[in-house]
């Protein structure tokens, strides 16, 4: 049986993304392919924001840094309820995905493409 991979953004908080991934997988299976989805994990807005904050903070004077840091801590505290709800939703999507969508051991990130197995060139096999 021939294998085929689906490369898509794996957004574990988006119904349309997950259902489209599932539909493509099932259509390809009807054509006789063994189908796997490659997990594509682009940098999150949160991670990008943290990188930008870190870069800006290196350029600030200590007297400017403390008020900004306190404001960021206060904002993070306010967001905790929202983030907990997002996390619960993401876990529900991951559970559904693990049940209905076959994903590979490969992960695609902005910095790396590697296999979790001991394949040549992988993080473990280097």
mmCIF file of C-alpha atoms in Angstrom:
data_model
loop_
_atom_site.group_PDB
_atom_site.id
_atom_site.type_symbol
_atom_site.label_atom_id
_atom_site.label_comp_id
_atom_site.label_asym_id
_atom_site.label_seq_id
_atom_site.Cartn_x
_atom_site.Cartn_y
_atom_site.Cartn_z
ATOM 1 C CA UNK A 1 0.000 0.000 0.000
ATOM 2 C CA UNK A 2 1.353 3.415 -0.949
ATOM 3 C CA UNK A 3 1.781 6.009 1.777
ATOM 4 C CA UNK A 4 0.771 9.638 1.536
ATOM 5 C CA UNK A 5 1.285 12.443 4.039
ATOM 6 C CA UNK A 6 -0.958 15.391 4.737
ATOM 7 C CA UNK A 7 0.964 18.523 5.633
ATOM 8 C CA UNK A 8 -1.316 21.058 7.251
ATOM 9 C CA UNK A 9 -1.385 23.392 10.204
ATOM 10 C CA UNK A 10 -2.501 21.275 13.143
ATOM 11 C CA UNK A 11 -4.649 23.781 14.982
ATOM 12 C CA UNK A 12 -6.045 21.926 17.960
ATOM 13 C CA UNK A 13 -8.513 24.745 18.682
ATOM 14 C CA UNK A 14 -10.197 24.962 15.284
ATOM 15 C CA UNK A 15 -13.142 22.726 14.318
ATOM 16 C CA UNK A 16 -12.787 23.462 10.600
ATOM 17 C CA UNK A 17 -9.103 22.575 10.557
ATOM 18 C CA UNK A 18 -9.614 19.248 12.305
ATOM 19 C CA UNK A 19 -12.668 18.269 10.239
ATOM 20 C CA UNK A 20 -10.979 19.194 6.963
ATOM 21 C CA UNK A 21 -7.909 17.151 7.962
ATOM 22 C CA UNK A 22 -10.156 14.188 8.781
ATOM 23 C CA UNK A 23 -12.122 14.513 5.515
ATOM 24 C CA UNK A 24 -8.973 14.638 3.364
ATOM 25 C CA UNK A 25 -7.578 11.637 5.245
ATOM 26 C CA UNK A 26 -10.733 9.592 4.664
ATOM 27 C CA UNK A 27 -10.989 10.503 0.956
ATOM 28 C CA UNK A 28 -7.360 9.494 0.395
ATOM 29 C CA UNK A 29 -7.998 6.207 2.221
ATOM 30 C CA UNK A 30 -10.836 5.427 -0.190
ATOM 31 C CA UNK A 31 -8.254 5.690 -2.991
ATOM 32 C CA UNK A 32 -6.193 2.998 -1.265
ATOM 33 C CA UNK A 33 -3.480 5.105 0.365
ATOM 34 C CA UNK A 34 -2.094 4.708 3.861
ATOM 35 C CA UNK A 35 -2.499 8.253 5.175
ATOM 36 C CA UNK A 36 -0.665 10.110 7.946
ATOM 37 C CA UNK A 37 -0.775 13.761 8.960
ATOM 38 C CA UNK A 38 2.516 15.545 9.602
ATOM 39 C CA UNK A 39 2.221 17.758 12.672
ATOM 40 C CA UNK A 40 3.038 21.300 11.584
ATOM 41 C CA UNK A 41 3.506 23.557 14.595
ATOM 42 C CA UNK A 42 4.138 27.158 13.567
ATOM 43 C CA UNK A 43 5.367 29.536 16.228
ATOM 44 C CA UNK A 44 2.463 30.672 18.341
ATOM 45 C CA UNK A 45 1.502 34.298 18.740
ATOM 46 C CA UNK A 46 2.291 33.922 22.440
ATOM 47 C CA UNK A 47 5.833 32.680 21.734
ATOM 48 C CA UNK A 48 6.377 35.424 19.151
ATOM 49 C CA UNK A 49 5.161 38.014 21.657
ATOM 50 C CA UNK A 50 7.557 36.714 24.304
ATOM 51 C CA UNK A 51 10.459 36.924 21.861
ATOM 52 C CA UNK A 52 9.570 40.514 20.971
ATOM 53 C CA UNK A 53 9.230 41.504 24.638
ATOM 54 C CA UNK A 54 12.609 39.973 25.426
ATOM 55 C CA UNK A 55 14.279 41.801 22.540
ATOM 56 C CA UNK A 56 12.701 45.142 23.529
ATOM 57 C CA UNK A 57 13.564 44.658 27.206
ATOM 58 C CA UNK A 58 17.267 44.304 26.368
ATOM 59 C CA UNK A 59 17.166 47.872 25.002
ATOM 60 C CA UNK A 60 15.329 49.416 27.984
ATOM 61 C CA UNK A 61 16.762 51.203 30.983
ATOM 62 C CA UNK A 62 16.131 49.517 34.358
ATOM 63 C CA UNK A 63 13.826 52.395 35.384
ATOM 64 C CA UNK A 64 11.624 51.683 32.334
ATOM 65 C CA UNK A 65 11.769 47.931 32.693
ATOM 66 C CA UNK A 66 10.086 47.539 36.104
ATOM 67 C CA UNK A 67 6.779 49.350 35.314
ATOM 68 C CA UNK A 68 6.511 47.446 32.041
ATOM 69 C CA UNK A 69 7.222 44.153 33.780
ATOM 70 C CA UNK A 70 4.575 44.819 36.438
ATOM 71 C CA UNK A 71 2.019 45.691 33.756
ATOM 72 C CA UNK A 72 2.794 42.449 31.897
ATOM 73 C CA UNK A 73 2.396 40.399 35.097
ATOM 74 C CA UNK A 74 -0.986 42.035 35.758
ATOM 75 C CA UNK A 75 -2.124 41.306 32.201
ATOM 76 C CA UNK A 76 -1.010 37.676 32.477
ATOM 77 C CA UNK A 77 -2.990 37.271 35.683
ATOM 78 C CA UNK A 78 -6.131 38.634 33.986
ATOM 79 C CA UNK A 79 -5.680 36.230 31.088
ATOM 80 C CA UNK A 80 -5.326 33.090 33.230
ATOM 81 C CA UNK A 81 -9.050 32.203 33.164
ATOM 82 C CA UNK A 82 -9.147 32.637 29.397
ATOM 83 C CA UNK A 83 -5.972 30.584 28.921
ATOM 84 C CA UNK A 84 -7.326 27.761 31.087
ATOM 85 C CA UNK A 85 -10.420 27.586 28.868
ATOM 86 C CA UNK A 86 -8.261 27.555 25.730
ATOM 87 C CA UNK A 87 -6.113 24.774 27.209
ATOM 88 C CA UNK A 88 -9.182 22.645 28.000
ATOM 89 C CA UNK A 89 -10.477 23.151 24.457
ATOM 90 C CA UNK A 90 -7.086 22.252 22.983
ATOM 91 C CA UNK A 91 -6.930 19.039 25.041
ATOM 92 C CA UNK A 92 -10.419 18.052 23.834
ATOM 93 C CA UNK A 93 -9.327 18.595 20.217
ATOM 94 C CA UNK A 94 -6.143 16.578 20.766
ATOM 95 C CA UNK A 95 -8.186 13.722 22.227
ATOM 96 C CA UNK A 96 -10.521 13.785 19.202
ATOM 97 C CA UNK A 97 -7.541 13.985 16.847
ATOM 98 C CA UNK A 98 -5.794 10.996 18.433
ATOM 99 C CA UNK A 99 -8.991 8.981 18.006
ATOM 100 C CA UNK A 100 -9.790 9.885 14.375
ATOM 101 C CA UNK A 101 -6.651 11.261 12.669
ATOM 102 C CA UNK A 102 -3.449 9.292 12.212
ATOM 103 C CA UNK A 103 -0.501 11.602 12.866
ATOM 104 C CA UNK A 104 3.153 10.788 12.181
ATOM 105 C CA UNK A 105 6.069 10.886 14.580
ATOM 106 C CA UNK A 106 7.470 13.733 12.481
ATOM 107 C CA UNK A 107 7.131 17.303 13.671
ATOM 108 C CA UNK A 108 7.576 20.441 11.594
ATOM 109 C CA UNK A 109 8.458 23.617 13.485
ATOM 110 C CA UNK A 110 9.848 26.944 12.259
ATOM 111 C CA UNK A 111 13.356 25.923 13.332
ATOM 112 C CA UNK A 112 13.508 22.203 12.684
ATOM 113 C CA UNK A 113 12.153 19.266 10.812
ATOM 114 C CA UNK A 114 12.935 16.045 12.621
ATOM 115 C CA UNK A 115 11.681 12.595 13.474
ATOM 116 C CA UNK A 116 11.165 11.382 16.995
ATOM 117 C CA UNK A 117 12.430 7.978 15.815
ATOM 118 C CA UNK A 118 16.095 7.122 15.343
ATOM 119 C CA UNK A 119 16.174 8.113 11.684
ATOM 120 C CA UNK A 120 19.375 9.421 10.085
ATOM 121 C CA UNK A 121 19.481 13.177 10.427
ATOM 122 C CA UNK A 122 16.925 13.256 13.236
ATOM 123 C CA UNK A 123 17.583 14.961 16.553
ATOM 124 C CA UNK A 124 18.472 11.586 18.105
ATOM 125 C CA UNK A 125 20.284 10.154 15.091
ATOM 126 C CA UNK A 126 22.678 13.087 14.566
#
